[in-house]
Coordinates of C-alpha atoms in Angstrom, one line a residue:
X1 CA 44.6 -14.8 93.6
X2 CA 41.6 -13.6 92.7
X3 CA 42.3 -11.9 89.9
X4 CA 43.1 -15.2 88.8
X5 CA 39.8 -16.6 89.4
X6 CA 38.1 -13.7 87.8
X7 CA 40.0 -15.2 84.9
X8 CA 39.4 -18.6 85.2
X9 CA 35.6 -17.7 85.3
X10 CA 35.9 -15.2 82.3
X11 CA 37.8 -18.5 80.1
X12 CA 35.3 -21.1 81.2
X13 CA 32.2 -18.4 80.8
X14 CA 33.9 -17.6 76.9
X15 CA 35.1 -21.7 76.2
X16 CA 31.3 -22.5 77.1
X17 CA 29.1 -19.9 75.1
X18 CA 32.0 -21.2 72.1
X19 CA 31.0 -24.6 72.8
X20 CA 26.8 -23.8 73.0
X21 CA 27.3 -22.0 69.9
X22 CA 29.6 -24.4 67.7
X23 CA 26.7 -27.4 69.3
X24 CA 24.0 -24.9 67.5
X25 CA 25.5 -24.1 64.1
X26 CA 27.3 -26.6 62.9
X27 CA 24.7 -29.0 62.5
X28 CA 22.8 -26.2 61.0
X29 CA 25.7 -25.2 58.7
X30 CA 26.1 -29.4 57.9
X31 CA 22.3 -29.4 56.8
X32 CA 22.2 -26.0 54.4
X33 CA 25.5 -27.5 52.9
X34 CA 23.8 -30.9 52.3
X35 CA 20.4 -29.5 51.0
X36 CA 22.4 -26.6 48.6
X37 CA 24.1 -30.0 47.3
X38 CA 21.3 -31.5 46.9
X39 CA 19.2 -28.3 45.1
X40 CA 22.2 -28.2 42.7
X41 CA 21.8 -32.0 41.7
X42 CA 17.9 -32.3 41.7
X43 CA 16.6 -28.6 40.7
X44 CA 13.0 -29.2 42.5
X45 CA 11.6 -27.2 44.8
X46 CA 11.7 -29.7 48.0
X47 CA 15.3 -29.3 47.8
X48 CA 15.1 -25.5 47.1
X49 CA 12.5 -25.0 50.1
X50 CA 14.8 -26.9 52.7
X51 CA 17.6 -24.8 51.6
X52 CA 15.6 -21.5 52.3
X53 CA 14.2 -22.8 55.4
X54 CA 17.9 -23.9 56.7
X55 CA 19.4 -20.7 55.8
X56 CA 15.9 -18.5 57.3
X57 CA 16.9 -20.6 60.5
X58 CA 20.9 -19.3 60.7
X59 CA 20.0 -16.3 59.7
X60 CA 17.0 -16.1 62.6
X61 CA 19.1 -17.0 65.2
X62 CA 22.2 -14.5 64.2
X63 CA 19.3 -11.8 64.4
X64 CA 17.6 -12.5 67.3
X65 CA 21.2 -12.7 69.0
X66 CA 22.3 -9.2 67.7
X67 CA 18.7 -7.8 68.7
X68 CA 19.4 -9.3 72.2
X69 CA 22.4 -8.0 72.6
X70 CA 21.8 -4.5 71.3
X71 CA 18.5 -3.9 73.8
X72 CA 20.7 -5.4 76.4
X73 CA 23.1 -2.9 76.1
X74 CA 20.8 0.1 75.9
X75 CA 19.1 -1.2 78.9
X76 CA 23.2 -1.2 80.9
X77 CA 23.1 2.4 79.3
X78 CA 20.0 3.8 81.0
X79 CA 20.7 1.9 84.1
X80 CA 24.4 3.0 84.5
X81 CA 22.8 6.7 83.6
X82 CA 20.1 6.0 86.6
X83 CA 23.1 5.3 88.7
X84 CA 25.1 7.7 87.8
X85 CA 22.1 10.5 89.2
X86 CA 21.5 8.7 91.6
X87 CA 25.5 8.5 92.9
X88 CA 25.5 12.4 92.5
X89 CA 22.4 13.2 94.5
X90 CA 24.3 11.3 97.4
X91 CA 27.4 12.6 97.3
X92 CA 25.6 16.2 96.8
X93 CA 23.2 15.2 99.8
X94 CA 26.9 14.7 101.7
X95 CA 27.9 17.7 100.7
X96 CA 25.2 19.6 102.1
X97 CA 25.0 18.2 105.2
X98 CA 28.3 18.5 106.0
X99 CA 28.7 22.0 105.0
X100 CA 25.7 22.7 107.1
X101 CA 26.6 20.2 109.9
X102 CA 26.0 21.4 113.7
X103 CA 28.5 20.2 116.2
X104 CA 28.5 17.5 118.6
X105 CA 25.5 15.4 116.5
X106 CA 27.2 12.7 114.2
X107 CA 25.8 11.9 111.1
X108 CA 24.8 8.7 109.1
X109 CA 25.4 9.0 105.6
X110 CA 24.5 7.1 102.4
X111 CA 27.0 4.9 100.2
X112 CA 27.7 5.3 96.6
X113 CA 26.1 2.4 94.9
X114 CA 27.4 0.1 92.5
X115 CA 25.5 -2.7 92.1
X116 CA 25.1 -1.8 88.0
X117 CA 28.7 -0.9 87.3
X118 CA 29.1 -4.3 88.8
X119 CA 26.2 -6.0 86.0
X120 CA 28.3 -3.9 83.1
X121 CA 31.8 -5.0 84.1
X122 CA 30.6 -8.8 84.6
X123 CA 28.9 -8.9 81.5
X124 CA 31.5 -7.9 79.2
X125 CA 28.8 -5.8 77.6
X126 CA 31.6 -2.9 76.5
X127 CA 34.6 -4.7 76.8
X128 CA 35.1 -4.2 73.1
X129 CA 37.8 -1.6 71.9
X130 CA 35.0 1.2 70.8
X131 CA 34.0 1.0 74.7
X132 CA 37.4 1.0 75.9
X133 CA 36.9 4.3 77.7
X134 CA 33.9 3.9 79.2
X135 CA 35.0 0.1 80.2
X136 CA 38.2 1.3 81.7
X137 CA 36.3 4.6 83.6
X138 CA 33.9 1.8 85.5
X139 CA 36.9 -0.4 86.7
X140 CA 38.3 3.6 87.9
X141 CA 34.6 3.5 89.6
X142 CA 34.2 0.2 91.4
X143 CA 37.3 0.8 93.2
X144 CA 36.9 4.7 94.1
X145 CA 33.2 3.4 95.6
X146 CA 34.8 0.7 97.3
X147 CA 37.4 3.5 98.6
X148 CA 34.8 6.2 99.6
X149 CA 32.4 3.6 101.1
X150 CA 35.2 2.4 103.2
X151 CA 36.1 6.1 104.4
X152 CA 32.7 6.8 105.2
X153 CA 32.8 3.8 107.2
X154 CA 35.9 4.7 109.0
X155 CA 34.3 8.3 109.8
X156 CA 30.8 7.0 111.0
X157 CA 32.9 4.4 113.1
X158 CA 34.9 7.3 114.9
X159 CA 32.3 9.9 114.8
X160 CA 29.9 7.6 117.1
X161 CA 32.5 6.9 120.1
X162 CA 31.8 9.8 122.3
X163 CA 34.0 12.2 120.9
X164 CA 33.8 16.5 121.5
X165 CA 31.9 18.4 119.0
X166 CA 35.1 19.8 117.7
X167 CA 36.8 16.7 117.1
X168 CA 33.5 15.3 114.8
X169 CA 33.8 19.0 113.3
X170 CA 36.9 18.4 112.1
X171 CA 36.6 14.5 111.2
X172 CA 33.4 15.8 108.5
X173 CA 35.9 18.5 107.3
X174 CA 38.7 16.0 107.0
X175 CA 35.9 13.5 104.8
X176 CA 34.6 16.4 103.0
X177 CA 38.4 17.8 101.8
X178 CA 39.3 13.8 101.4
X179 CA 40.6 12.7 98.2
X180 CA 38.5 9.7 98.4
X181 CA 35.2 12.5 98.3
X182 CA 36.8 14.7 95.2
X183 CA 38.2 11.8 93.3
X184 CA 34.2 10.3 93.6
X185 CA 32.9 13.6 92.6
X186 CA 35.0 14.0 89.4
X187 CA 34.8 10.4 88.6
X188 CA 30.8 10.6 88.7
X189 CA 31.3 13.6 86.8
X190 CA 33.2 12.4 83.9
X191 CA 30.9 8.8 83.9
X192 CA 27.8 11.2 83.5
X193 CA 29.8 13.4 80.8
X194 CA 30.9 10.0 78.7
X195 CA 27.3 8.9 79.1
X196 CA 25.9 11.9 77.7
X197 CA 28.0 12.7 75.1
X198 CA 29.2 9.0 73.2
X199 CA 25.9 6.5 74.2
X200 CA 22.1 7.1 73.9
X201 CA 20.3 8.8 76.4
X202 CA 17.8 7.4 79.2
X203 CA 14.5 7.8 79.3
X204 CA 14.3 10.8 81.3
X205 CA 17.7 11.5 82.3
X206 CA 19.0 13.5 79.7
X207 CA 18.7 16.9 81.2
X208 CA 19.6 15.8 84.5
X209 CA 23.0 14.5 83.0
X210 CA 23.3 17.3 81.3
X211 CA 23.5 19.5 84.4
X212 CA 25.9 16.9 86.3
X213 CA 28.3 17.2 83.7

């Protein structure tokens, strides 16, 4: 079901922005038609200048989408890089405090966040077939977060109902030797490695991908 309402949004989202676009160009497309007509019946330069102008104005607006588009997807890059850090600090931070964990005091730990994966999938931003990799690796991403989230839940939930020291001992082993933990660290791994290697680099985030990957 609600993969079918994700559709239904995706064809209404794409039947719109074809509708917004064919309401802006066609009457453009109409007018340079009718004035290139018109410059090749009556040579002067009123019809000449409307032609430019019409054409200047199509051409404006293709530019100013592509330039849109193009800063909107290096601004996705550097935030999914952002994210990426950010997601390996915390499951590092985890890492550390479980390996150095003292029994009998449970812990509260961080979640992987998402909210950018999230922008990058809804936007279709590289959903085309050169980003098929990267567009396929952040589905993969949403739904090991949603799974390691959900197991940290789980852990915090059991970890906090009185039990012994050597029961929460073994609960923070069981989390750390979960597949829901490695699958999370290689995923965040390979994101940071794709990032790195095939899109351009954030502003200050290239070494630190460097080292995650």
């Amino acid at each position: 079901m609600l993969a079918k309402i994700q559709a239904a949004r995706t064809t209404d989202g794409v039947s719109m922005k074809s509708l917004v676009t064919f309401l802006t160009f066609f009457p453009l497309l109409i007018g340079f038609t009718i004035a290139v007509y018109w410059w090749t019946k009556e040579t002067n330069y009123e019809s000449l200048v409307t032609s430019l102008g019409l054409l200047a104005t199509i051409t404006g607006i293709f530019a100013e989408r592509l330039a849109s588009a193009i800063e909107k997807r290096k601004e996705l890059v550097r935030a999914l890089q952002n994210e990426c850090i950010s997601n390996m600090n915390i499951l590092f931070d985890i890492q550390s405090n479980l390996d150095s964990h003292k029994h009998g005091r449970p812990l509260v730990f961080p979640r992987l966040m998402m909210s950018v994966t999230e922008t990058a999938i809804a936007s279709d931003v590289f959903a085309e077939r050169k980003d098929r990799e990267l567009f396929l690796l952040l589905h993969q991403w949403r739904h090991t977060v949603n799974e390691f989230n959900r197991r940290l839940d789980i852990t915090e939930l059991r970890t906090f109902t009185n039990l012994s020291p050597q029961e929460i001992h073994s609960l923070y082993e069981a989390l750390q030797e979960s597949k829901e933990f490695n699958d999370a660290l290689t995923l965040t791994k390979l994101l940071a490695s794709i990032l790195k290697s095939k899109y351009p680099k954030g502003i200050g985030s290239r070494e630190t991908l460097a080292k995650i990957a």
